[in-house]
Amino acid sequence: MARYIFITGGVVSSLGKGLASAALGALLQARGFTVRLRKLDPYLNVDPGTMSPFEHGEVFVTDDGAETDLDLGHYERFTGVHARQTDSISAGRIYSNVLEKERRGDYLGKTIQVIPHVTNEIKDFLRIGEGETDFMLCEIGGTVGDIEGLPFFEAIRQFIHERPRGQSILMHLTLLPYLRASGELKTKPTQHSVKELQSIGLAPDVLVCRSEHPIPDREREKIALFCNVRKDAVIPAYDLGTIYEAPLAYHRAGLDQAVLDAFGIAPAPRPNLSRWEDVMDRLTNAEGEVRVAVVGKYTRLEDAYKSIAEALTHGGMANRVRVRADWVDSEIFEREDPAAHLDEFHAILVPGGFGERGTEGMINAARFARERKVPYLGICLGMQMAVIEASRNLARISNAGSEEFDHESGGRRFTPVVYHLKEWVQGNHTVARRIDDDKGGTMRLGAYTAVLAEGSLASRVYGGALAIEERHRHRYEVDIRYRQQLEEKGLWFSGMSPDGRLPEIVEVRDHPWFIGVQFHPELKSKPFDPAPLFRDFVRAAKEVERLV
């Protein structure tokens, strides 16, 4: 039976619960334990799939097709454990499940209430797969005291009470603000946060205290006294130069030992931290720098492209270089010559996105990369824009564009070389979609196989493999009707779906490194196992003469 660690936050949001959870998972793995990490979000969206990137950051997609919170990306990057649909739940999904059961008559006419029906649904979710792992780490989104989080906290209280003593603990993250005028760290917000937890029947076993300044022993003793935890379970958490320092920093602070002590696990297995020591060595001992222009739609918020930013870092680590990613709004290139902005970069990456805004700028960036022989990686929409660019400027397909943009405008302005996918094969069945279907959960989601052409750059990048599996999140596809025209002009369809109907990878033959992929390779990249496409993309950038 799994031991459960519930991770909550107090005082303010954005303290780094997801990073702390991921780092703790990595440390428990380093001691030989198996882990699984989960996220419980109190918002009423069924999932983040229809939420704006500016509102919520990127949507992280799992192999089995779940659209989840970006924290699950941290979990995978730090532990290497692939997330599943059963590792993410929202209040919206919980309430939806309860109401569906009520409509079916599953509750036999009973009055449906938060307790017990909603809390039981949450507890049922927590129990999924509990026999498969040593530790189940469950992060609760939001901050203690938020009204929407109360059903989750109550469910956790019941869950801990119903299980054998010593099988569950609570880890609480708080903030110790520093008052510059008086030169003091203030512990009162942490005390109030813990009292808020205690008022709903929960008591933390471990306190992780974020601070920009060193926490003196007397302050740790004060926190321990007033919050009813042991002093060695008050863990300082300071700002770091890189998130990948977190496992080593939390180990030095004693987090993993405090957690094992709370469970009474003694003697604790010694940790093997060589993986994370190697990660930090590669980050801190880089042998040069490459500049990559990320030409996208959501550049005002880096979290919108969180996995891409991390995958570029991983590619740099694999090549012993530091990757400096500059986030460039693609709309600029609809008004100005890309050369004025892109000429000093070693490589160009055009990521995914939805809608027409900024796409002409992406097309111009793809043309610049193709004509100037600059390494180019187009992901999802970035691949589609590269195909449209080649259609217009190489194959001379009149007014080439995407059906997505025609649908938005209500007219037929383009020759659609990119079209709305209405039917595809998933596993052993056919999935059908209409263009006017609900937006949530209706895309091609999750892991699909791509068959690679022998001798292609794509195959070489993947170590000679002729079949790969990568994650998708899109509802528009490149139309193979134009394949012959494009290949005759040098755009090779080097990766296809197993049935040969859906283009997965395109590459420019007469180019040192130009690849577009319909999938999202960044989602499976890890610091100790970089995504092959990002590793080779950075290698190609490193070989550009402008390397500094």
mmCIF file of N, CA, C and O in Angstrom, residues 451-468 532 535:
data_model
loop_
_atom_site.group_PDB
_atom_site.id
_atom_site.type_symbol
_atom_site.label_atom_id
_atom_site.label_comp_id
_atom_site.label_asym_id
_atom_site.label_seq_id
_atom_site.Cartn_x
_atom_site.Cartn_y
_atom_site.Cartn_z
ATOM 1 N N VAL A 451 6.000 6.888 -38.605
ATOM 2 C CA VAL A 451 6.911 6.026 -39.373
ATOM 3 C C VAL A 451 7.875 6.932 -40.126
ATOM 4 O O VAL A 451 7.449 7.802 -40.893
ATOM 5 N N LEU A 452 9.189 6.727 -39.926
ATOM 6 C CA LEU A 452 10.203 7.612 -40.486
ATOM 7 C C LEU A 452 10.820 7.018 -41.745
ATOM 8 O O LEU A 452 11.043 5.805 -41.838
ATOM 9 N N ALA A 453 11.125 7.886 -42.714
ATOM 10 C CA ALA A 453 11.750 7.450 -43.960
ATOM 11 C C ALA A 453 13.215 7.110 -43.714
ATOM 12 O O ALA A 453 13.936 7.850 -43.032
ATOM 13 N N GLU A 454 13.645 5.996 -44.268
ATOM 14 C CA GLU A 454 15.037 5.575 -44.119
ATOM 15 C C GLU A 454 15.955 6.609 -44.776
ATOM 16 O O GLU A 454 15.689 7.086 -45.877
ATOM 17 N N GLY A 455 17.028 6.971 -44.097
ATOM 18 C CA GLY A 455 17.968 7.935 -44.630
ATOM 19 C C GLY A 455 17.597 9.379 -44.387
ATOM 20 O O GLY A 455 18.340 10.289 -44.776
ATOM 21 N N SER A 456 16.475 9.627 -43.742
ATOM 22 C CA SER A 456 16.044 10.999 -43.475
ATOM 23 C C SER A 456 16.812 11.582 -42.297
ATOM 24 O O SER A 456 17.364 10.862 -41.459
ATOM 25 N N LEU A 457 16.846 12.907 -42.237
ATOM 26 C CA LEU A 457 17.438 13.574 -41.083
ATOM 27 C C LEU A 457 16.680 13.191 -39.824
ATOM 28 O O LEU A 457 17.292 12.960 -38.769
ATOM 29 N N ALA A 458 15.361 13.094 -39.921
ATOM 30 C CA ALA A 458 14.555 12.731 -38.758
ATOM 31 C C ALA A 458 14.971 11.375 -38.200
ATOM 32 O O ALA A 458 15.106 11.195 -36.979
ATOM 33 N N SER A 459 15.171 10.405 -39.078
ATOM 34 C CA SER A 459 15.590 9.076 -38.627
ATOM 35 C C SER A 459 16.968 9.138 -37.959
ATOM 36 O O SER A 459 17.199 8.496 -36.930
ATOM 37 N N ARG A 460 17.887 9.916 -38.539
ATOM 38 C CA ARG A 460 19.221 10.042 -37.927
ATOM 39 C C ARG A 460 19.130 10.688 -36.543
ATOM 40 O O ARG A 460 19.836 10.269 -35.619
ATOM 41 N N VAL A 461 18.270 11.688 -36.412
ATOM 42 C CA VAL A 461 18.101 12.348 -35.118
ATOM 43 C C VAL A 461 17.649 11.358 -34.056
ATOM 44 O O VAL A 461 18.093 11.408 -32.905
ATOM 45 N N TYR A 462 16.790 10.427 -34.450
ATOM 46 C CA TYR A 462 16.270 9.430 -33.514
ATOM 47 C C TYR A 462 17.121 8.153 -33.511
ATOM 48 O O TYR A 462 16.629 7.071 -33.182
ATOM 49 N N GLY A 463 18.394 8.295 -33.850
ATOM 50 C CA GLY A 463 19.333 7.174 -33.749
ATOM 51 C C GLY A 463 19.105 6.078 -34.755
ATOM 52 O O GLY A 463 19.422 4.906 -34.480
ATOM 53 N N GLY A 464 18.558 6.420 -35.924
ATOM 54 C CA GLY A 464 18.324 5.419 -36.954
ATOM 55 C C GLY A 464 16.982 4.728 -36.856
ATOM 56 O O GLY A 464 16.675 3.835 -37.663
ATOM 57 N N ALA A 465 16.159 5.128 -35.917
ATOM 58 C CA ALA A 465 14.845 4.500 -35.751
ATOM 59 C C ALA A 465 13.968 4.762 -36.971
ATOM 60 O O ALA A 465 14.046 5.817 -37.599
ATOM 61 N N LEU A 466 13.114 3.806 -37.290
ATOM 62 C CA LEU A 466 12.171 3.964 -38.399
ATOM 63 C C LEU A 466 10.735 4.117 -37.896
ATOM 64 O O LEU A 466 9.805 4.262 -38.702
ATOM 65 N N ALA A 467 10.559 4.070 -36.591
ATOM 66 C CA ALA A 467 9.246 4.328 -35.983
ATOM 67 C C ALA A 467 9.473 4.934 -34.607
ATOM 68 O O ALA A 467 10.333 4.468 -33.847
ATOM 69 N N ILE A 468 8.728 5.982 -34.300
ATOM 70 C CA ILE A 468 8.833 6.655 -33.006
ATOM 71 C C ILE A 468 7.425 6.903 -32.478
ATOM 72 O O ILE A 468 6.442 6.753 -33.205
ATOM 73 N N PRO A 532 15.376 13.843 -28.409
ATOM 74 C CA PRO A 532 16.335 13.767 -29.514
ATOM 75 C C PRO A 532 16.293 14.974 -30.445
ATOM 76 O O PRO A 532 17.351 15.463 -30.871
ATOM 77 N N ARG A 535 18.002 17.898 -28.698
ATOM 78 C CA ARG A 535 19.439 17.645 -28.575
ATOM 79 C C ARG A 535 20.143 17.936 -29.899
ATOM 80 O O ARG A 535 21.170 18.617 -29.943
#
